[in-house]
Each structure stands twice: as C-alpha cells, then as structure tokens.
Amino acid sequence: MAGPLVQVEKLSKTFGAGETAVRALAEVDLVVEAGEVVGLKGPSGSGKSTLLNLIACIQEPTAGRLSIGGETVWDGQWRVPDLRRLRRERIGFIFQSHNLLPFLNAIDNVALAMTLDGVDRSAARQRAGALLDYLQVGKRASAMPARLSGGEAQRVAIARALVNRPQVILADEPTAALDSERARVVMDLLRQVARDQQAAILVVTHDEKIFDRFDRMVALRDGRIEQQQRSAA
Amino acid sequence: MNLALADIRHKLGRFVLTCLGLGLLMAVALSMVGIYQGVVTEALALSRSLRADLWVVESGTRGPFAESSRIPGDVREMVARLPGVAAAGAITLRTAEAQAPQGTIRVQVIGYEPGRPGGPSAIATGRGLGATRFEIVADARSGLPLGATLLLGRYRYHVVGTTRGLVASGGDPLIFMQLRDSQDLQFRLAPAAARRAIAANAGSGGTDTVNAIIAQLHPDADPALVAETARRWKHLAALTDQQQSDLLTLSVVNRARVQLGMFTVVLLFVSAVIIALIIYTMTMDKLREIATLKLIGAPDSTIVGLVLQQALLLGGMAYVAAVAIVFSARDVFPRAVVLGPGEVAVMAGVIAVICLLGSLVSIRAALRIEPQQALGG
C-alpha cells in the first residue's frame, strides 16, 4: 500500500441554517489507502451519499479537512482552483445506472473522459479499447448503450471511470441493477482494478451479497461513522 | 468527438422532423419577406417596363397610378418637341374584368402606340403589336395562351404575344393593346348613350384622350429640368421616373407594405419563441447526460458547445428546408414572391441571431445543472 489516497478529517456537512439546519454529516474521519476497496453502508439518510458527494468535490463541506492523493482539497475553503479538472484527472465515477451517454457507443463513452482532458481522439480510443478488452467487453466496443446488457453497460462504465488512471474511484451502488452473479463479477473487477492500478475505491452499497468483497466496511448512521470492520476475506 | 452531432445522429428522425416543422414556420416568415419584396417589385414593374424617364399627366394630379389623370392625346406632340426628349408616347391605363377562355379575369389594360414608348420591354412568346387592330399582348400571369380570344367590353381581342412578369401594383397582369383600341374601350360611349349625348348637344364623346404621356430622354438630358419645362404648360403636371417610383412605393402600396412588414416581424417573433422553446426542450431532455458530463469533469465550454452547436444546426437545417420549400412553391402564390440572394442571406443572419439568443436561456439552464443530479437515489 502506497499511502492514503482519500483522507477525511472531522468532515461535516450541514444543510440550511438556524432552526431549519440539518446536519447530514458530523465530524467524519475516514482514510482509504491505495489499492483498498472500502464499502460504505447505512440506512437511508445516514449520510452515505453526502460523504460521497463531498469526496467527489461536488458539494462543499461545512467543516473539517479533505485530501485527495495527499493534496489538501478543502480545509475551510477550496484549495484547488479547478474542481472539474481535479475530478477529471484524479477521480473516477461509477453510477448505479451506469449513466453512459446514450448517443455515444461504448468505446466513445470510455474515450470521452480522455478527450475532455485534451487527449487526441485516436489515442483515447486506443486506450479505451484496451480497457474494454481488460474488462472483457472489448467485443461490444461499437455497441450503443441501449444495446448492452446491464452487466456489459456497468463494465463499460467502469472502463470510463478508469480511463484517466484516477487515484480514487467513487461508486454509487454500482451493483444495484445487477443480479447476484453479475454483482460479484463487477466487485471482483473493482478489486482487480484497485490491486492493478493501486487506486482507492469507495463504494456506497446496500447489497449484502457483496459485503464480503470489500477490504473494509464502514457503517454510517445519523451522519456519523457507527462502525468500521475489516473483511474476513 | 463532437457531442452535438453524436446526439443528433442518435435521435436523427426526431431531429429531422423538428427541422421540417421549424422549416415550415420559417418558410412562412421567408414567404412574407418575399411577398413584401414582391409588392414593391410589382408596384414598380409597370413603370419600369415602360422605360419612361418622364411622366406628363393632368395638372394638379399625381397620376396615372396614384390619381386619375386625363389629358388630350395631342399633348404627345408637344412633349416630343421639348428639349432633351428623345421619344414620347401616349398611354392609357384601365383596370378591367375580362372574359377569358378559362373564365373571368382581372387585368390592367395598357393602350399605347406601337413604335412609340409605352409598349412591353420584351416579348416572351409570339410577337409585339403591329398595325392590325383588336390584337393584344398579354402577360403570362393572365393565363392567356397565344391565339386565345379575350372579350373586353364590347370587343374581342386576339392574343398575338405574351410577356413575363409584367403586373400592375395590385398584382393584376398587364394586357397591352393599341392606343386606339384602348381609347375606344375606355372613352367611347355605347351606341345608345352616344345617341342620347348627341340629342343633348353634348357631342358623341371624343376619344382622343389619354391618361399620361411618357417620354424617354436623351442620355445627357436632366429629367428634373425637362419636367420643369413641361410644368410651364398650365394644364400639365410632370413627374420624373424617380418621383413616380417613390409615389408608387411610398403612397400606392405603402399600406400593404407596412402591413406585410409588421406581419413579418410578428412571425419572426413567434419563430424566435418557438426556436427558444425547442432548444430548451432539447437541452432539458439531456439533463442527466449534462450532469454526468459535469461530474466526470467536462468544462463549461463543452456544455455550452453542445447546446449552441445543436441550436445552430437546428436553425441552419430548418432554414435550408424553408428556402427549399419557398423556392419550390413560390410560383403557386397568386402574387410575386421575390427573394434574391440578399434577402436569403439577411434572413439567414436573422435566423442565426434568433438561434443564438434562443439558446441563451438553455445555456443558462444547462450551466445551472448540478453534477450530483447524475447520481441516482
């Protein structure tokens, strides 16, 4: 393990102000090391999505400190001038319903994240093709998302998340739309990615069938970490 | 990779149908511009076809188009002798309902003396008028073919030639006939009325009356100066061709021109609102995709480019459809639809500006989409 890629210290998030203020996250501490796959569970309203949004830098924390890849991103104010660039270069996203752009085929959906970073399209497609092969969905490279099965679409989404070699991958219920077998395959892929690319992977999930696929499970309740448990696997 | 084009390709049928619908709306707006231009062109078509440099009419009138004018036919001799005048011709003008083989038609009858100014500038088919009476040259818009017979008043006339694009300011096709025929038609009383006039000692009704004398000047002659000379005769008024043209556009067809202009503005406004709504709907349809793009780090320029390119492509394609529709259907219109490269280019610019303005609301909405909207649940 190369060191913590996600470091959350006393991170809080409060929505609203005064009597109507709602504290979604209260002084959460969390560290995710390179190569580690961490699960985030908890009942609805426990703060899982808020924590994911804060780490993704799409919502601003109220207090605490957030570091990505060893660099302080927020400590009372944003320390990174271009948050979209940060997301583009250092964070990969995997969504519950894959969120592939319906008007691009599989390979272009993957290559898009690279071309947004200014990479030449043919070079981007070459890397995208290699990733699709790595995720065993290379034969479906030219298929439109509507023609892909749920498992195939999620693999393409994983490829998109990986294409810029991010340090951190955030996944929001990536197996919710998959059956047990495919869910396990996706989780095994994520574990493989974490190991091969030394990425830190944080997964929000309710899916008990895949709890054993995480290096560590973090349980949230009422905006606080209730329990952290290392997997027996 | 062009996201705008990829999205259009993905929903090609819907995009093409939208373009066609919008194209029809733009075609109406473009037609109005053409009809507006047509009214002006038609208003000037008659005076231009006669190639007159000077119009001599009844004193105190601004005839023969804006007001009625009657002067003796022999005034032509006087005008022809004015310094600077190369040729002069007497003309009569009369709007009439005539019986054509296809039914009743409304025409503007021009009487002139063949060989003198006042005849059609070009013959499309057949020949011009000769010495034979009861012959006419008819504009193609009248629907009269060569050899057809037209019943006008008490007389029948044979079509010996046709012209193209010669209509009066009201859009009625022109019919050219000999001055003598037109004077008979216009001023000769019916036999019973003539007998009554003779009995009342009022004469049988002289027919050597014309509506105007038109003159063509020598190249070095000053039209204003010749007009001033003609005005010295107390019973005459004179207008230069420029004055006649101004009178036709600013007085005779002004109300129609303003009406059409205002209607065009209203149509453009309606088009602008519809274009803006279509672009907004197209953008909001991609709410989740735009949120995803933002989440994976797409800069604002990518989002703005997506909306703007689609707006301009939509406007451009719809405008091409509109031009194709108008140009293929303009001959069906009863009045001229005149659209030159200038009008088409200006309208393209107007549509581009409308698309740009219409996309501003959508761009603002797209930029306000939060990246977390991409996250489900």
PDB file of N, CA, C and O in Angstrom, chain A residues 173-198:
ATOM      1  N   GLU A 173     -23.655   2.661  -5.504  1.00  0.00           N
ATOM      2  CA  GLU A 173     -24.469   1.462  -5.716  1.00  0.00           C
ATOM      3  C   GLU A 173     -24.248   0.855  -7.104  1.00  0.00           C
ATOM      4  O   GLU A 173     -25.189   0.719  -7.890  1.00  0.00           O
ATOM      5  N   PRO A 174     -23.036   0.475  -7.427  1.00  0.00           N
ATOM      6  CA  PRO A 174     -22.747   0.014  -8.793  1.00  0.00           C
ATOM      7  C   PRO A 174     -23.378  -1.328  -9.131  1.00  0.00           C
ATOM      8  O   PRO A 174     -23.455  -1.685 -10.302  1.00  0.00           O
ATOM      9  N   THR A 175     -23.821  -2.067  -8.111  1.00  0.00           N
ATOM     10  CA  THR A 175     -24.377  -3.399  -8.398  1.00  0.00           C
ATOM     11  C   THR A 175     -25.890  -3.452  -8.184  1.00  0.00           C
ATOM     12  O   THR A 175     -26.490  -4.519  -8.289  1.00  0.00           O
ATOM     13  N   ALA A 176     -26.488  -2.291  -7.918  1.00  0.00           N
ATOM     14  CA  ALA A 176     -27.920  -2.288  -7.572  1.00  0.00           C
ATOM     15  C   ALA A 176     -28.790  -2.833  -8.704  1.00  0.00           C
ATOM     16  O   ALA A 176     -29.831  -3.434  -8.451  1.00  0.00           O
ATOM     17  N   ALA A 177     -28.349  -2.607  -9.945  1.00  0.00           N
ATOM     18  CA  ALA A 177     -29.189  -3.032 -11.071  1.00  0.00           C
ATOM     19  C   ALA A 177     -28.777  -4.408 -11.607  1.00  0.00           C
ATOM     20  O   ALA A 177     -29.255  -4.818 -12.664  1.00  0.00           O
ATOM     21  N   LEU A 178     -27.900  -5.094 -10.890  1.00  0.00           N
ATOM     22  CA  LEU A 178     -27.382  -6.368 -11.402  1.00  0.00           C
ATOM     23  C   LEU A 178     -27.842  -7.536 -10.529  1.00  0.00           C
ATOM     24  O   LEU A 178     -28.110  -7.371  -9.333  1.00  0.00           O
ATOM     25  N   ASP A 179     -27.901  -8.727 -11.130  1.00  0.00           N
ATOM     26  CA  ASP A 179     -28.216  -9.908 -10.328  1.00  0.00           C
ATOM     27  C   ASP A 179     -26.977 -10.312  -9.512  1.00  0.00           C
ATOM     28  O   ASP A 179     -25.877  -9.757  -9.715  1.00  0.00           O
ATOM     29  N   SER A 180     -27.122 -11.261  -8.614  1.00  0.00           N
ATOM     30  CA  SER A 180     -26.057 -11.609  -7.672  1.00  0.00           C
ATOM     31  C   SER A 180     -24.758 -11.980  -8.375  1.00  0.00           C
ATOM     32  O   SER A 180     -23.671 -11.502  -8.004  1.00  0.00           O
ATOM     33  N   GLU A 181     -24.896 -12.812  -9.403  1.00  0.00           N
ATOM     34  CA  GLU A 181     -23.690 -13.292 -10.065  1.00  0.00           C
ATOM     35  C   GLU A 181     -22.927 -12.144 -10.720  1.00  0.00           C
ATOM     36  O   GLU A 181     -21.708 -12.001 -10.561  1.00  0.00           O
ATOM     37  N   ARG A 182     -23.690 -11.298 -11.453  1.00  0.00           N
ATOM     38  CA  ARG A 182     -23.033 -10.175 -12.137  1.00  0.00           C
ATOM     39  C   ARG A 182     -22.496  -9.162 -11.112  1.00  0.00           C
ATOM     40  O   ARG A 182     -21.462  -8.532 -11.346  1.00  0.00           O
ATOM     41  N   ALA A 183     -23.213  -9.000 -10.014  1.00  0.00           N
ATOM     42  CA  ALA A 183     -22.756  -8.085  -8.972  1.00  0.00           C
ATOM     43  C   ALA A 183     -21.398  -8.533  -8.439  1.00  0.00           C
ATOM     44  O   ALA A 183     -20.484  -7.727  -8.253  1.00  0.00           O
ATOM     45  N   ARG A 184     -21.250  -9.829  -8.234  1.00  0.00           N
ATOM     46  CA  ARG A 184     -19.977 -10.361  -7.730  1.00  0.00           C
ATOM     47  C   ARG A 184     -18.868 -10.167  -8.762  1.00  0.00           C
ATOM     48  O   ARG A 184     -17.731  -9.832  -8.419  1.00  0.00           O
ATOM     49  N   VAL A 185     -19.223 -10.376 -10.046  1.00  0.00           N
ATOM     50  CA  VAL A 185     -18.219 -10.199 -11.112  1.00  0.00           C
ATOM     51  C   VAL A 185     -17.732  -8.746 -11.125  1.00  0.00           C
ATOM     52  O   VAL A 185     -16.521  -8.477 -11.216  1.00  0.00           O
ATOM     53  N   VAL A 186     -18.685  -7.801 -11.010  1.00  0.00           N
ATOM     54  CA  VAL A 186     -18.315  -6.382 -11.018  1.00  0.00           C
ATOM     55  C   VAL A 186     -17.418  -6.067  -9.832  1.00  0.00           C
ATOM     56  O   VAL A 186     -16.393  -5.372  -9.957  1.00  0.00           O
ATOM     57  N   MET A 187     -17.768  -6.594  -8.663  1.00  0.00           N
ATOM     58  CA  MET A 187     -16.960  -6.315  -7.472  1.00  0.00           C
ATOM     59  C   MET A 187     -15.559  -6.917  -7.599  1.00  0.00           C
ATOM     60  O   MET A 187     -14.572  -6.301  -7.183  1.00  0.00           O
ATOM     61  N   ASP A 188     -15.493  -8.109  -8.197  1.00  0.00           N
ATOM     62  CA  ASP A 188     -14.172  -8.717  -8.400  1.00  0.00           C
ATOM     63  C   ASP A 188     -13.324  -7.868  -9.340  1.00  0.00           C
ATOM     64  O   ASP A 188     -12.109  -7.730  -9.160  1.00  0.00           O
ATOM     65  N   LEU A 189     -14.012  -7.297 -10.354  1.00  0.00           N
ATOM     66  CA  LEU A 189     -13.307  -6.404 -11.282  1.00  0.00           C
ATOM     67  C   LEU A 189     -12.751  -5.183 -10.551  1.00  0.00           C
ATOM     68  O   LEU A 189     -11.603  -4.777 -10.771  1.00  0.00           O
ATOM     69  N   LEU A 190     -13.578  -4.617  -9.667  1.00  0.00           N
ATOM     70  CA  LEU A 190     -13.143  -3.434  -8.924  1.00  0.00           C
ATOM     71  C   LEU A 190     -11.951  -3.780  -8.030  1.00  0.00           C
ATOM     72  O   LEU A 190     -11.004  -2.998  -7.908  1.00  0.00           O
ATOM     73  N   ARG A 191     -12.000  -4.944  -7.440  1.00  0.00           N
ATOM     74  CA  ARG A 191     -10.877  -5.379  -6.579  1.00  0.00           C
ATOM     75  C   ARG A 191      -9.600  -5.529  -7.426  1.00  0.00           C
ATOM     76  O   ARG A 191      -8.519  -5.117  -7.002  1.00  0.00           O
ATOM     77  N   GLN A 192      -9.802  -6.086  -8.628  1.00  0.00           N
ATOM     78  CA  GLN A 192      -8.664  -6.277  -9.525  1.00  0.00           C
ATOM     79  C   GLN A 192      -8.066  -4.926  -9.933  1.00  0.00           C
ATOM     80  O   GLN A 192      -6.847  -4.740  -9.959  1.00  0.00           O
ATOM     81  N   VAL A 193      -8.981  -3.963 -10.229  1.00  0.00           N
ATOM     82  CA  VAL A 193      -8.545  -2.615 -10.619  1.00  0.00           C
ATOM     83  C   VAL A 193      -7.777  -1.958  -9.481  1.00  0.00           C
ATOM     84  O   VAL A 193      -6.706  -1.356  -9.692  1.00  0.00           O
ATOM     85  N   ALA A 194      -8.304  -2.088  -8.271  1.00  0.00           N
ATOM     86  CA  ALA A 194      -7.657  -1.479  -7.108  1.00  0.00           C
ATOM     87  C   ALA A 194      -6.252  -2.046  -6.937  1.00  0.00           C
ATOM     88  O   ALA A 194      -5.292  -1.311  -6.682  1.00  0.00           O
ATOM     89  N   ARG A 195      -6.161  -3.345  -7.163  1.00  0.00           N
ATOM     90  CA  ARG A 195      -4.867  -4.010  -6.987  1.00  0.00           C
ATOM     91  C   ARG A 195      -3.902  -3.616  -8.124  1.00  0.00           C
ATOM     92  O   ARG A 195      -2.776  -3.213  -7.878  1.00  0.00           O
ATOM     93  N   ASP A 196      -4.404  -3.696  -9.384  1.00  0.00           N
ATOM     94  CA  ASP A 196      -3.534  -3.442 -10.542  1.00  0.00           C
ATOM     95  C   ASP A 196      -3.120  -1.978 -10.631  1.00  0.00           C
ATOM     96  O   ASP A 196      -2.009  -1.662 -11.040  1.00  0.00           O
ATOM     97  N   GLN A 197      -4.069  -1.056 -10.354  1.00  0.00           N
ATOM     98  CA  GLN A 197      -3.774   0.365 -10.563  1.00  0.00           C
ATOM     99  C   GLN A 197      -3.486   1.106  -9.262  1.00  0.00           C
ATOM    100  O   GLN A 197      -3.282   2.321  -9.291  1.00  0.00           O
ATOM    101  N   GLN A 198      -3.483   0.371  -8.164  1.00  0.00           N
ATOM    102  CA  GLN A 198      -3.240   0.994  -6.858  1.00  0.00           C
ATOM    103  C   GLN A 198      -4.150   2.202  -6.650  1.00  0.00           C
ATOM    104  O   GLN A 198      -3.713   3.285  -6.237  1.00  0.00           O
TER     105      GLN A 198
END
